[in-house]
Amino acid sequence: MDKGKPPKAFLQRMEKMLETEYEAFLKAFGQEKCQALRLNARKLSDSGKTAAQVMHIFEDPVPGQVPWADQGYYYMEASRPGKHPYHQAGVYYIQEPSAMMPARLLDAVPGERILDLCAAPGGKSTQIAGKMEGKGFLLCNEIHPARAKILSENIERMGIRNACVTNEAPGRLAEVFPEYFDGILVDAPCSGEGMFRKNPEVCEEWSPENVDLCAARQEEILDCAGKMLRPGGRLVYSTCTFSVEENEGSISRFLARHPEYRILPVDKERLGLTGCDGLCVEKGLHLENAVRMWPQRIKGEGHFAAVLEKGGTWPEGYRKMPVCGVVKGIPPKELGEYMAFCQENLRIQEADMRGGNCYTRFGENLYLVPADMPSMQGLRVLRTGLHVGVVKKNRFEPAHALALALSPAEVTRTWDLPSTSFEGEMLSGMAADSGELVTAYLRGQTFPAEGEKGWYLVCVDGFSLGWGKLAGGIMKNHYPKGLRTQV
């Protein structure tokens, strides 16, 4: 098999599946892949900036908005948004356009309990979090440790306050959260056929045997998810593959095992997905209600999704308790060093920042967690809510996650850096002028500053970026070493 070329067995299957549309499908493989990003609505709201103002930073013309994603925009490859300081500030998440569709279909709302079961690297989790507006409980899980770490970092970068990140097997979570969640997203591990154009190396890993293996794994994951959804809740199943076995096949087999579920229709015309119907592989199941995104029909890669609803009713106002109980919060009056920090460094009241949630502590580390947060005892947890900071004897040091979750209006002292000329040449140890300061900051360098001594929220064009501490005319850098840009 030629490197990067779709396998022959795959192409033969696709020709049989697509018939007269097969040539258009092949032609799409020779076209440039689509690039997109999704803006962080809360960051925009906090800064007072519009989407157009943010997208204007890219010199290339903006190709347009992703029709099925709120705040989703296409961009030209030469724009390189991952290199801009706005990326580190969590102003946007770079995401393949078709991958923005499943979270849109989940349609989470503030106050719900939501599970993203196979969440890394975090695009769909952060999209769901935007819909929840910091209210409710979002559990983001990833079974692979290294990928779970990346997921946790992206949750932090986007300034999300109400998410917990775990590194668990679906079966273990099903033991702890029976019929607990209002909504669940299962973006299942798959053979990745829809990503052949975007990542040609995936072609080399494909085989009919791997398709069957993925389908069997998906059945196990779906069964676990089904146990965790409350009656009347909704489950979105998605893949980035074309195979019937992993898509309509997985759904039809799940419905056969779980007759309490039904597939819901999707308003495809409203989402710009007219003609992206599921394949009717079994009569009576309404699998045409699923969504199939084809690269020859839309501006994006191959994707599949189906929205399922669990039968039954849920008593109004009823909230099921998790097996392990809930977190017992720490009263703010017992956090003297932290309360002193808030009084000196926040413009808002500590109670307003807490917003009805509560604090919990692991060693020296203080977290702000959702009200009625489930106890995570016995689970592998990477992030429990918002990491507020480290409580030490006679002092409190704020966490980087807190900086990214705060807006400049909420902090007593801010230092705003311009994003212009952010790739300017650096002097040894210190930036030469204001046009170079943001690059210096992201590299961990100090810079000269005059003002009241103490903690500052360092921003880029009004977007929070991290902490600095001013003393003796020098802004000391508290940007995390592991995130610093290498020279």
One Martini backbone bead per residue (centre of mass of N, CA, C, O) as a GRO file, in nm:
protein
  487
    1MET     BB    1   0.095   0.037   0.023
    2ASP     BB    2   0.064   0.357  -0.011
    3LYS     BB    3   0.157   0.630   0.138
    4GLY     BB    4  -0.152   0.785   0.225
    5LYS     BB    5  -0.323   0.571   0.086
    6PRO     BB    6  -0.601   0.430   0.045
    7PRO     BB    7  -0.716   0.137   0.077
    8LYS     BB    8  -0.847  -0.089  -0.136
    9ALA     BB    9  -1.074  -0.210   0.044
   10PHE     BB   10  -1.195   0.061   0.113
   11LEU     BB   11  -1.263   0.162  -0.176
   12GLN     BB   12  -1.450  -0.071  -0.251
   13ARG     BB   13  -1.657  -0.018  -0.033
   14MET     BB   14  -1.722   0.282  -0.110
   15GLU     BB   15  -1.825   0.224  -0.397
   16LYS     BB   16  -2.067   0.053  -0.302
   17MET     BB   17  -2.195   0.271  -0.114
   18LEU     BB   18  -2.199   0.534  -0.331
   19GLU     BB   19  -2.163   0.490  -0.626
   20THR     BB   20  -2.221   0.776  -0.805
   21GLU     BB   21  -2.046   0.935  -0.561
   22TYR     BB   22  -1.751   0.829  -0.567
   23GLU     BB   23  -1.597   1.040  -0.740
   24ALA     BB   24  -1.646   1.279  -0.546
   25PHE     BB   25  -1.500   1.147  -0.309
   26LEU     BB   26  -1.220   1.125  -0.442
   27LYS     BB   27  -1.187   1.428  -0.504
   28ALA     BB   28  -1.186   1.522  -0.205
   29PHE     BB   29  -0.903   1.391  -0.138
   30GLY     BB   30  -0.752   1.617  -0.331
   31GLN     BB   31  -0.825   1.824  -0.130
   32GLU     BB   32  -0.823   2.052   0.096
   33LYS     BB   33  -0.830   2.083   0.409
   34CYS     BB   34  -1.017   2.188   0.676
   35GLN     BB   35  -1.008   2.483   0.877
   36ALA     BB   36  -1.071   2.535   1.239
   37LEU     BB   37  -1.246   2.734   1.489
   38ARG     BB   38  -1.345   2.800   1.839
   39LEU     BB   39  -1.491   3.024   2.018
   40ASN     BB   40  -1.488   3.184   2.337
   41ALA     BB   41  -1.764   3.324   2.460
   42ARG     BB   42  -1.672   3.418   2.744
   43LYS     BB   43  -1.422   3.577   2.658
   44LEU     BB   44  -1.573   3.775   2.478
   45SER     BB   45  -1.765   3.887   2.691
   46ASP     BB   46  -1.545   3.991   2.892
   47SER     BB   47  -1.400   4.184   2.663
   48GLY     BB   48  -1.616   4.299   2.433
   49LYS     BB   49  -1.567   4.127   2.191
   50THR     BB   50  -1.582   4.021   1.872
   51ALA     BB   51  -1.546   3.791   1.634
   52ALA     BB   52  -1.435   3.983   1.418
   53GLN     BB   53  -1.202   4.098   1.593
   54VAL     BB   54  -1.051   3.831   1.628
   55MET     BB   55  -1.031   3.737   1.322
   56HIS     BB   56  -0.859   3.994   1.231
   57ILE     BB   57  -0.567   3.890   1.311
   58PHE     BB   58  -0.590   3.755   1.042
   59GLU     BB   59  -0.473   3.820   0.728
   60ASP     BB   60  -0.653   3.632   0.617
   61PRO     BB   61  -0.930   3.554   0.485
   62VAL     BB   62  -1.244   3.465   0.594
   63PRO     BB   63  -1.432   3.192   0.480
   64GLY     BB   64  -1.621   3.132   0.739
   65GLN     BB   65  -1.885   2.968   0.885
   66VAL     BB   66  -1.987   2.712   1.079
   67PRO     BB   67  -2.310   2.602   1.053
   68TRP     BB   68  -2.308   2.377   1.316
   69ALA     BB   69  -2.141   2.614   1.485
   70ASP     BB   70  -2.096   2.794   1.741
   71GLN     BB   71  -1.820   2.990   1.686
   72GLY     BB   72  -1.744   2.875   1.403
   73TYR     BB   73  -1.431   2.894   1.204
   74TYR     BB   74  -1.270   2.943   0.927
   75TYR     BB   75  -0.927   2.892   0.802
   76MET     BB   76  -0.617   2.957   0.701
   77GLU     BB   77  -0.320   2.797   0.724
   78ALA     BB   78  -0.135   3.063   0.733
   79SER     BB   79  -0.244   3.178   1.013
   80ARG     BB   80  -0.158   3.022   1.271
   81PRO     BB   81  -0.327   3.019   1.562
   82GLY     BB   82  -0.131   2.843   1.751
   83LYS     BB   83   0.089   3.100   1.764
   84HIS     BB   84  -0.103   3.271   1.918
   85PRO     BB   85  -0.180   3.414   2.223
   86TYR     BB   86  -0.485   3.343   2.216
   87HIS     BB   87  -0.445   3.043   2.261
   88GLN     BB   88  -0.323   3.058   2.552
   89ALA     BB   89  -0.592   3.230   2.646
   90GLY     BB   90  -0.857   3.075   2.533
   91VAL     BB   91  -1.015   3.208   2.281
   92TYR     BB   92  -0.955   2.926   2.134
   93TYR     BB   93  -1.034   2.622   1.942
   94ILE     BB   94  -0.879   2.386   1.758
   95GLN     BB   95  -1.108   2.241   1.508
   96GLU     BB   96  -1.260   2.022   1.342
   97PRO     BB   97  -1.555   2.090   1.197
   98SER     BB   98  -1.710   1.812   1.231
   99ALA     BB   99  -1.639   1.789   1.548
  100MET     BB  100  -1.871   2.013   1.626
  101MET     BB  101  -2.144   1.847   1.607
  102PRO     BB  102  -2.204   1.659   1.858
  103ALA     BB  103  -2.226   1.884   2.081
  104ARG     BB  104  -2.463   2.023   1.944
  105LEU     BB  105  -2.659   1.775   1.974
  106LEU     BB  106  -2.662   1.761   2.286
  107ASP     BB  107  -2.758   2.034   2.412
  108ALA     BB  108  -2.654   2.178   2.652
  109VAL     BB  109  -2.734   2.309   2.981
  110PRO     BB  110  -2.761   2.482   3.244
  111GLY     BB  111  -2.731   2.254   3.532
  112GLU     BB  112  -2.626   2.003   3.426
  113ARG     BB  113  -2.540   1.658   3.378
  114ILE     BB  114  -2.227   1.578   3.219
  115LEU     BB  115  -2.083   1.335   2.983
  116ASP     BB  116  -1.748   1.277   2.858
  117LEU     BB  117  -1.618   0.968   2.793
  118CYS     BB  118  -1.422   1.041   2.520
  119ALA     BB  119  -1.249   1.342   2.547
  120ALA     BB  120  -1.001   1.340   2.400
  121PRO     BB  121  -0.852   1.653   2.396
  122GLY     BB  122  -1.140   1.864   2.434
  123GLY     BB  123  -1.331   1.992   2.222
  124LYS     BB  124  -1.613   1.889   2.320
  125SER     BB  125  -1.596   1.974   2.616
  126THR     BB  126  -1.559   2.283   2.565
  127GLN     BB  127  -1.825   2.310   2.411
  128ILE     BB  128  -2.012   2.221   2.637
  129ALA     BB  129  -1.921   2.431   2.848
  130GLY     BB  130  -2.028   2.676   2.694
  131LYS     BB  131  -2.332   2.589   2.730
  132MET     BB  132  -2.320   2.582   3.059
  133GLU     BB  133  -2.191   2.848   3.189
  134GLY     BB  134  -2.071   2.716   3.473
  135LYS     BB  135  -2.328   2.523   3.506
  136GLY     BB  136  -2.286   2.248   3.674
  137PHE     BB  137  -2.177   1.910   3.562
  138LEU     BB  138  -1.854   1.811   3.422
  139LEU     BB  139  -1.746   1.502   3.284
  140CYS     BB  140  -1.408   1.418   3.189
  141ASN     BB  141  -1.304   1.133   3.001
  142GLU     BB  142  -0.993   0.924   2.996
  143ILE     BB  143  -0.819   0.620   2.960
  144HIS     BB  144  -0.561   0.765   2.864
  145PRO     BB  145  -0.321   0.924   3.035
  146ALA     BB  146  -0.188   1.120   2.826
  147ARG     BB  147  -0.463   1.227   2.715
  148ALA     BB  148  -0.573   1.326   2.989
  149LYS     BB  149  -0.366   1.552   3.025
  150ILE     BB  150  -0.448   1.717   2.775
  151LEU     BB  151  -0.737   1.760   2.861
  152SER     BB  152  -0.675   1.919   3.121
  153GLU     BB  153  -0.523   2.154   2.980
  154ASN     BB  154  -0.771   2.250   2.806
  155ILE     BB  155  -0.961   2.313   3.035
  156GLU     BB  156  -0.778   2.534   3.152
  157ARG     BB  157  -0.734   2.721   2.901
  158MET     BB  158  -1.063   2.779   2.880
  159GLY     BB  159  -1.173   2.850   3.179
  160ILE     BB  160  -1.299   2.608   3.337
  161ARG     BB  161  -1.503   2.549   3.640
  162ASN     BB  162  -1.715   2.266   3.605
  163ALA     BB  163  -1.474   2.047   3.576
  164CYS     BB  164  -1.394   1.698   3.554
  165VAL     BB  165  -1.098   1.484   3.543
  166THR     BB  166  -1.067   1.152   3.417
  167ASN     BB  167  -0.893   0.808   3.443
  168GLU     BB  168  -1.117   0.584   3.306
  169ALA     BB  169  -1.318   0.328   3.283
  170PRO     BB  170  -1.639   0.293   3.195
  171GLY     BB  171  -1.713   0.068   3.401
  172ARG     BB  172  -1.633   0.227   3.656
  173LEU     BB  173  -1.832   0.464   3.620
  174ALA     BB  174  -2.095   0.288   3.618
  175GLU     BB  175  -2.072   0.216   3.923
  176VAL     BB  176  -2.096   0.530   4.028
  177PHE     BB  177  -2.323   0.639   3.777
  178PRO     BB  178  -2.622   0.553   3.800
  179GLU     BB  179  -2.847   0.736   3.649
  180TYR     BB  180  -2.707   1.052   3.654
  181PHE     BB  181  -2.723   1.169   3.366
  182ASP     BB  182  -2.857   1.393   3.126
  183GLY     BB  183  -2.585   1.374   2.948
  184ILE     BB  184  -2.413   1.195   2.670
  185LEU     BB  185  -2.086   1.156   2.526
  186VAL     BB  186  -1.981   0.932   2.248
  187ASP     BB  187  -1.657   0.944   2.121
  188ALA     BB  188  -1.555   0.689   1.961
  189PRO     BB  189  -1.340   0.466   1.904
  190CYS     BB  190  -1.184   0.426   1.577
  191SER     BB  191  -1.067   0.380   1.241
  192GLY     BB  192  -1.052   0.680   1.096
  193GLU     BB  193  -1.156   0.729   0.794
  194GLY     BB  194  -1.234   1.045   0.809
  195MET     BB  195  -0.897   1.112   0.841
  196PHE     BB  196  -0.731   1.054   0.578
  197ARG     BB  197  -0.690   1.347   0.476
  198LYS     BB  198  -0.572   1.478   0.737
  199ASN     BB  199  -0.435   1.175   0.824
  200PRO     BB  200  -0.257   0.963   0.632
  201GLU     BB  201  -0.134   0.764   0.852
  202VAL     BB  202  -0.404   0.610   0.912
  203CYS     BB  203  -0.401   0.418   0.666
  204GLU     BB  204  -0.177   0.216   0.787
  205GLU     BB  205  -0.390   0.110   1.028
  206TRP     BB  206  -0.579  -0.018   0.837
  207SER     BB  207  -0.847  -0.271   0.875
  208PRO     BB  208  -1.097  -0.495   0.887
  209GLU     BB  209  -1.021  -0.596   1.172
  210ASN     BB  210  -1.025  -0.313   1.310
  211VAL     BB  211  -1.319  -0.254   1.263
  212ASP     BB  212  -1.427  -0.491   1.435
  213LEU     BB  213  -1.284  -0.410   1.697
  214CYS     BB  214  -1.420  -0.133   1.728
  215ALA     BB  215  -1.713  -0.231   1.737
  216ALA     BB  216  -1.682  -0.398   1.998
  217ARG     BB  217  -1.589  -0.162   2.178
  218GLN     BB  218  -1.841   0.018   2.138
  219GLU     BB  219  -2.044  -0.165   2.279
  220GLU     BB  220  -1.924  -0.141   2.563
  221ILE     BB  221  -1.940   0.168   2.590
  222LEU     BB  222  -2.246   0.201   2.540
  223ASP     BB  223  -2.344   0.029   2.779
  224CYS     BB  224  -2.221   0.209   2.996
  225ALA     BB  225  -2.367   0.470   2.918
  226GLY     BB  226  -2.659   0.362   2.950
  227LYS     BB  227  -2.636   0.333   3.269
  228MET     BB  228  -2.577   0.662   3.320
  229LEU     BB  229  -2.854   0.733   3.215
  230ARG     BB  230  -3.131   0.890   3.248
  231PRO     BB  231  -3.445   0.916   3.232
  232GLY     BB  232  -3.486   1.122   2.942
  233GLY     BB  233  -3.220   1.119   2.830
  234ARG     BB  234  -2.920   1.197   2.632
  235LEU     BB  235  -2.739   1.036   2.355
  236VAL     BB  236  -2.425   1.080   2.191
  237TYR     BB  237  -2.307   0.927   1.896
  238SER     BB  238  -1.962   0.910   1.770
  239THR     BB  239  -1.760   0.936   1.465
  240CYS     BB  240  -1.459   0.914   1.224
  241THR     BB  241  -1.632   0.721   1.022
  242PHE     BB  242  -1.781   0.504   0.752
  243SER     BB  243  -1.857   0.251   0.879
  244VAL     BB  244  -2.132   0.061   0.946
  245GLU     BB  245  -2.037  -0.108   1.190
  246GLU     BB  246  -1.965   0.173   1.363
  247ASN     BB  247  -2.251   0.297   1.323
  248GLU     BB  248  -2.537   0.178   1.251
  249GLY     BB  249  -2.455  -0.091   1.377
  250SER     BB  250  -2.411   0.002   1.669
  251ILE     BB  251  -2.696   0.119   1.705
  252SER     BB  252  -2.872  -0.130   1.636
  253ARG     BB  253  -2.750  -0.312   1.858
  254PHE     BB  254  -2.823  -0.130   2.096
  255LEU     BB  255  -3.134  -0.127   2.050
  256ALA     BB  256  -3.165  -0.435   2.087
  257ARG     BB  257  -3.052  -0.431   2.389
  258HIS     BB  258  -3.218  -0.129   2.420
  259PRO     BB  259  -3.553  -0.063   2.401
  260GLU     BB  260  -3.558   0.218   2.569
  261TYR     BB  261  -3.446   0.324   2.308
  262ARG     BB  262  -3.420   0.613   2.079
  263ILE     BB  263  -3.414   0.780   1.778
  264LEU     BB  264  -3.352   1.106   1.685
  265PRO     BB  265  -3.413   1.375   1.521
  266VAL     BB  266  -3.257   1.607   1.283
  267ASP     BB  267  -3.207   1.945   1.194
  268LYS     BB  268  -3.034   1.966   0.907
  269GLU     BB  269  -3.111   2.229   0.768
  270ARG     BB  270  -3.030   2.422   1.004
  271LEU     BB  271  -2.716   2.292   0.997
  272GLY     BB  272  -2.623   2.232   0.696
  273LEU     BB  273  -2.719   1.889   0.647
  274THR     BB  274  -2.832   1.828   0.386
  275GLY     BB  275  -2.813   1.479   0.302
  276CYS     BB  276  -2.698   1.363   0.601
  277ASP     BB  277  -2.787   1.064   0.615
  278GLY     BB  278  -2.851   0.778   0.729
  279LEU     BB  279  -2.837   0.440   0.699
  280CYS     BB  280  -3.085   0.192   0.610
  281VAL     BB  281  -3.009  -0.118   0.751
  282GLU     BB  282  -3.284  -0.113   0.935
  283LYS     BB  283  -3.597  -0.153   0.976
  284GLY     BB  284  -3.765   0.068   1.217
  285LEU     BB  285  -3.508   0.258   1.342
  286HIS     BB  286  -3.437   0.535   1.202
  287LEU     BB  287  -3.129   0.580   1.082
  288GLU     BB  288  -3.176   0.840   0.907
  289ASN     BB  289  -3.147   1.035   1.166
  290ALA     BB  290  -2.879   1.032   1.127
  291VAL     BB  291  -2.534   1.150   1.077
  292ARG     BB  292  -2.362   1.212   0.759
  293MET     BB  293  -2.035   1.324   0.687
  294TRP     BB  294  -1.923   1.439   0.376
  295PRO     BB  295  -1.656   1.573   0.195
  296GLN     BB  296  -1.845   1.625  -0.074
  297ARG     BB  297  -2.078   1.805   0.100
  298ILE     BB  298  -1.874   1.932   0.304
  299LYS     BB  299  -1.671   2.139   0.525
  300GLY     BB  300  -1.513   1.843   0.591
  301GLU     BB  301  -1.500   1.558   0.749
  302GLY     BB  302  -1.565   1.250   0.852
  303HIS     BB  303  -1.894   1.182   1.004
  304PHE     BB  304  -2.081   1.056   1.296
  305ALA     BB  305  -2.433   1.072   1.426
  306ALA     BB  306  -2.641   1.004   1.723
  307VAL     BB  307  -2.960   1.050   1.881
  308LEU     BB  308  -3.050   0.946   2.207
  309GLU     BB  309  -3.332   0.817   2.399
  310LYS     BB  310  -3.447   0.760   2.719
  311GLY     BB  311  -3.676   0.604   2.866
  312GLY     BB  312  -3.887   0.770   3.069
  313THR     BB  313  -3.903   0.924   3.391
  314TRP     BB  314  -3.847   1.233   3.586
  315PRO     BB  315  -3.873   1.377   3.861
  316GLU     BB  316  -3.934   1.675   3.962
  317GLY     BB  317  -3.627   1.780   4.107
  318TYR     BB  318  -3.468   1.526   4.078
  319ARG     BB  319  -3.153   1.402   4.237
  320LYS     BB  320  -2.919   1.181   4.206
  321MET     BB  321  -2.707   1.001   4.389
  322PRO     BB  322  -2.407   0.906   4.427
  323VAL     BB  323  -2.247   0.639   4.554
  324CYS     BB  324  -2.008   0.834   4.699
  325GLY     BB  325  -2.131   1.093   4.708
  326VAL     BB  326  -2.040   1.410   4.836
  327VAL     BB  327  -1.880   1.695   4.870
  328LYS     BB  328  -1.723   1.846   5.144
  329GLY     BB  329  -1.707   2.154   5.210
  330ILE     BB  330  -1.520   2.447   5.266
  331PRO     BB  331  -1.525   2.700   5.454
  332PRO     BB  332  -1.408   3.015   5.400
  333LYS     BB  333  -1.326   3.075   5.709
  334GLU     BB  334  -1.089   2.835   5.676
  335LEU     BB  335  -0.942   3.044   5.444
  336GLY     BB  336  -0.750   3.289   5.519
  337GLU     BB  337  -0.535   3.328   5.290
  338TYR     BB  338  -0.739   3.334   5.058
  339MET     BB  339  -0.922   3.567   5.158
  340ALA     BB  340  -0.694   3.775   5.153
  341PHE     BB  341  -0.644   3.761   4.852
  342CYS     BB  342  -0.927   3.846   4.758
  343GLN     BB  343  -0.935   4.123   4.898
  344GLU     BB  344  -0.674   4.235   4.740
  345ASN     BB  345  -0.730   4.104   4.415
  346LEU     BB  346  -1.046   4.155   4.412
  347ARG     BB  347  -1.339   4.318   4.298
  348ILE     BB  348  -1.492   4.089   4.385
  349GLN     BB  349  -1.663   3.884   4.559
  350GLU     BB  350  -1.612   3.576   4.672
  351ALA     BB  351  -1.911   3.481   4.645
  352ASP     BB  352  -1.932   3.550   4.340
  353MET     BB  353  -1.712   3.355   4.245
  354ARG     BB  354  -1.840   3.098   4.365
  355GLY     BB  355  -2.153   3.073   4.292
  356GLY     BB  356  -2.254   2.829   4.505
  357ASN     BB  357  -2.010   2.687   4.548
  358CYS     BB  358  -1.719   2.491   4.645
  359TYR     BB  359  -1.461   2.379   4.858
  360THR     BB  360  -1.151   2.195   4.810
  361ARG     BB  361  -0.885   1.975   4.947
  362PHE     BB  362  -0.541   1.881   4.836
  363GLY     BB  363  -0.359   1.952   5.054
  364GLU     BB  364  -0.251   2.259   4.922
  365ASN     BB  365  -0.486   2.229   4.723
  366LEU     BB  366  -0.729   2.442   4.574
  367TYR     BB  367  -1.085   2.398   4.503
  368LEU     BB  368  -1.349   2.464   4.274
  369VAL     BB  369  -1.674   2.326   4.305
  370PRO     BB  370  -1.953   2.198   4.246
  371ALA     BB  371  -2.245   2.162   4.354
  372ASP     BB  372  -2.277   1.841   4.443
  373MET     BB  373  -2.017   1.704   4.418
  374PRO     BB  374  -1.884   1.423   4.351
  375SER     BB  375  -1.726   1.176   4.482
  376MET     BB  376  -1.380   1.055   4.389
  377GLN     BB  377  -1.348   0.807   4.542
  378GLY     BB  378  -1.140   0.569   4.369
  379LEU     BB  379  -1.055   0.768   4.149
  380ARG     BB  380  -0.897   0.893   3.864
  381VAL     BB  381  -0.777   1.223   3.918
  382LEU     BB  382  -0.677   1.537   3.761
  383ARG     BB  383  -0.950   1.726   3.791
  384THR     BB  384  -1.121   1.931   4.043
  385GLY     BB  385  -1.215   2.157   3.892
  386LEU     BB  386  -1.092   2.456   4.008
  387HIS     BB  387  -0.775   2.572   4.031
  388VAL     BB  388  -0.687   2.816   4.261
  389GLY     BB  389  -0.446   2.699   4.462
  390VAL     BB  390  -0.192   2.755   4.716
  391VAL     BB  391  -0.179   2.664   5.057
  392LYS     BB  392   0.017   2.838   5.282
  393LYS     BB  393   0.198   2.953   5.521
  394ASN     BB  394   0.088   3.286   5.523
  395ARG     BB  395  -0.002   3.197   5.215
  396PHE     BB  396  -0.109   3.263   4.867
  397GLU     BB  397  -0.106   3.085   4.546
  398PRO     BB  398  -0.202   3.126   4.243
  399ALA     BB  399  -0.337   2.977   3.976
  400HIS     BB  400  -0.344   2.949   3.640
  401ALA     BB  401  -0.645   2.870   3.619
  402LEU     BB  402  -0.753   3.128   3.753
  403ALA     BB  403  -0.659   3.330   3.545
  404LEU     BB  404  -0.826   3.199   3.301
  405ALA     BB  405  -1.112   3.240   3.463
  406LEU     BB  406  -1.058   3.535   3.465
  407SER     BB  407  -1.128   3.870   3.447
  408PRO     BB  408  -1.023   4.191   3.450
  409ALA     BB  409  -1.284   4.296   3.611
  410GLU     BB  410  -1.214   4.092   3.872
  411VAL     BB  411  -0.942   4.256   3.907
  412THR     BB  412  -0.740   4.486   4.054
  413ARG     BB  413  -0.474   4.395   3.881
  414THR     BB  414  -0.347   4.486   3.558
  415TRP     BB  415  -0.162   4.368   3.250
  416ASP     BB  416  -0.145   4.487   2.928
  417LEU     BB  417  -0.075   4.323   2.620
  418PRO     BB  418   0.026   4.329   2.306
  419SER     BB  419   0.000   4.130   2.006
  420THR     BB  420   0.190   4.283   1.860
  421SER     BB  421   0.485   4.159   1.768
  422PHE     BB  422   0.508   3.856   1.909
  423GLU     BB  423   0.791   3.782   1.723
  424GLY     BB  424   1.001   3.934   1.843
  425GLU     BB  425   1.299   4.023   1.949
  426MET     BB  426   1.508   3.913   2.214
  427LEU     BB  427   1.637   3.974   2.498
  428SER     BB  428   1.830   3.903   2.759
  429GLY     BB  429   1.571   3.843   3.003
  430MET     BB  430   1.442   4.102   2.838
  431ALA     BB  431   1.236   4.318   2.710
  432ALA     BB  432   1.249   4.599   2.498
  433ASP     BB  433   0.934   4.626   2.424
  434SER     BB  434   0.590   4.621   2.403
  435GLY     BB  435   0.583   4.440   2.137
  436GLU     BB  436   0.750   4.194   2.313
  437LEU     BB  437   0.612   4.110   2.587
  438VAL     BB  438   0.438   3.858   2.525
  439THR     BB  439   0.673   3.679   2.445
  440ALA     BB  440   0.829   3.704   2.706
  441TYR     BB  441   0.615   3.588   2.890
  442LEU     BB  442   0.585   3.303   2.741
  443ARG     BB  443   0.911   3.257   2.811
  444GLY     BB  444   0.953   3.365   3.126
  445GLN     BB  445   0.997   3.665   3.135
  446THR     BB  446   1.081   3.960   3.236
  447PHE     BB  447   0.959   4.305   3.310
  448PRO     BB  448   0.919   4.627   3.307
  449ALA     BB  449   0.747   4.802   3.589
  450GLU     BB  450   0.491   5.031   3.706
  451GLY     BB  451   0.360   5.012   4.045
  452GLU     BB  452   0.182   4.833   4.237
  453LYS     BB  453   0.242   4.598   4.442
  454GLY     BB  454   0.184   4.264   4.324
  455TRP     BB  455  -0.072   4.113   4.184
  456TYR     BB  456  -0.116   4.022   3.830
  457LEU     BB  457  -0.314   4.027   3.546
  458VAL     BB  458  -0.209   3.897   3.259
  459CYS     BB  459  -0.262   4.036   2.933
  460VAL     BB  460  -0.415   4.008   2.595
  461ASP     BB  461  -0.616   4.229   2.476
  462GLY     BB  462  -0.802   4.151   2.747
  463PHE     BB  463  -0.680   3.861   2.791
  464SER     BB  464  -0.619   3.618   2.991
  465LEU     BB  465  -0.285   3.456   3.074
  466GLY     BB  466  -0.169   3.535   3.375
  467TRP     BB  467   0.081   3.575   3.616
  468GLY     BB  468   0.208   3.852   3.813
  469LYS     BB  469   0.483   4.013   4.011
  470LEU     BB  470   0.530   4.320   4.160
  471ALA     BB  471   0.878   4.436   4.210
  472GLY     BB  472   1.104   4.679   4.176
  473GLY     BB  473   1.011   4.729   3.859
  474ILE     BB  474   0.935   4.410   3.831
  475MET     BB  475   0.789   4.152   3.642
  476LYS     BB  476   0.716   3.863   3.760
  477ASN     BB  477   0.709   3.530   3.645
  478HIS     BB  478   0.404   3.291   3.646
  479TYR     BB  479   0.446   3.119   3.413
  480PRO     BB  480   0.443   2.808   3.335
  481LYS     BB  481   0.705   2.611   3.250
  482GLY     BB  482   0.544   2.391   3.073
  483LEU     BB  483   0.426   2.645   2.873
  484ARG     BB  484   0.668   2.760   2.762
  485THR     BB  485   0.824   2.919   2.518
  486GLN     BB  486   1.056   2.842   2.290
  487VAL     BB  487   1.342   2.987   2.136
   0.00000   0.00000   0.00000
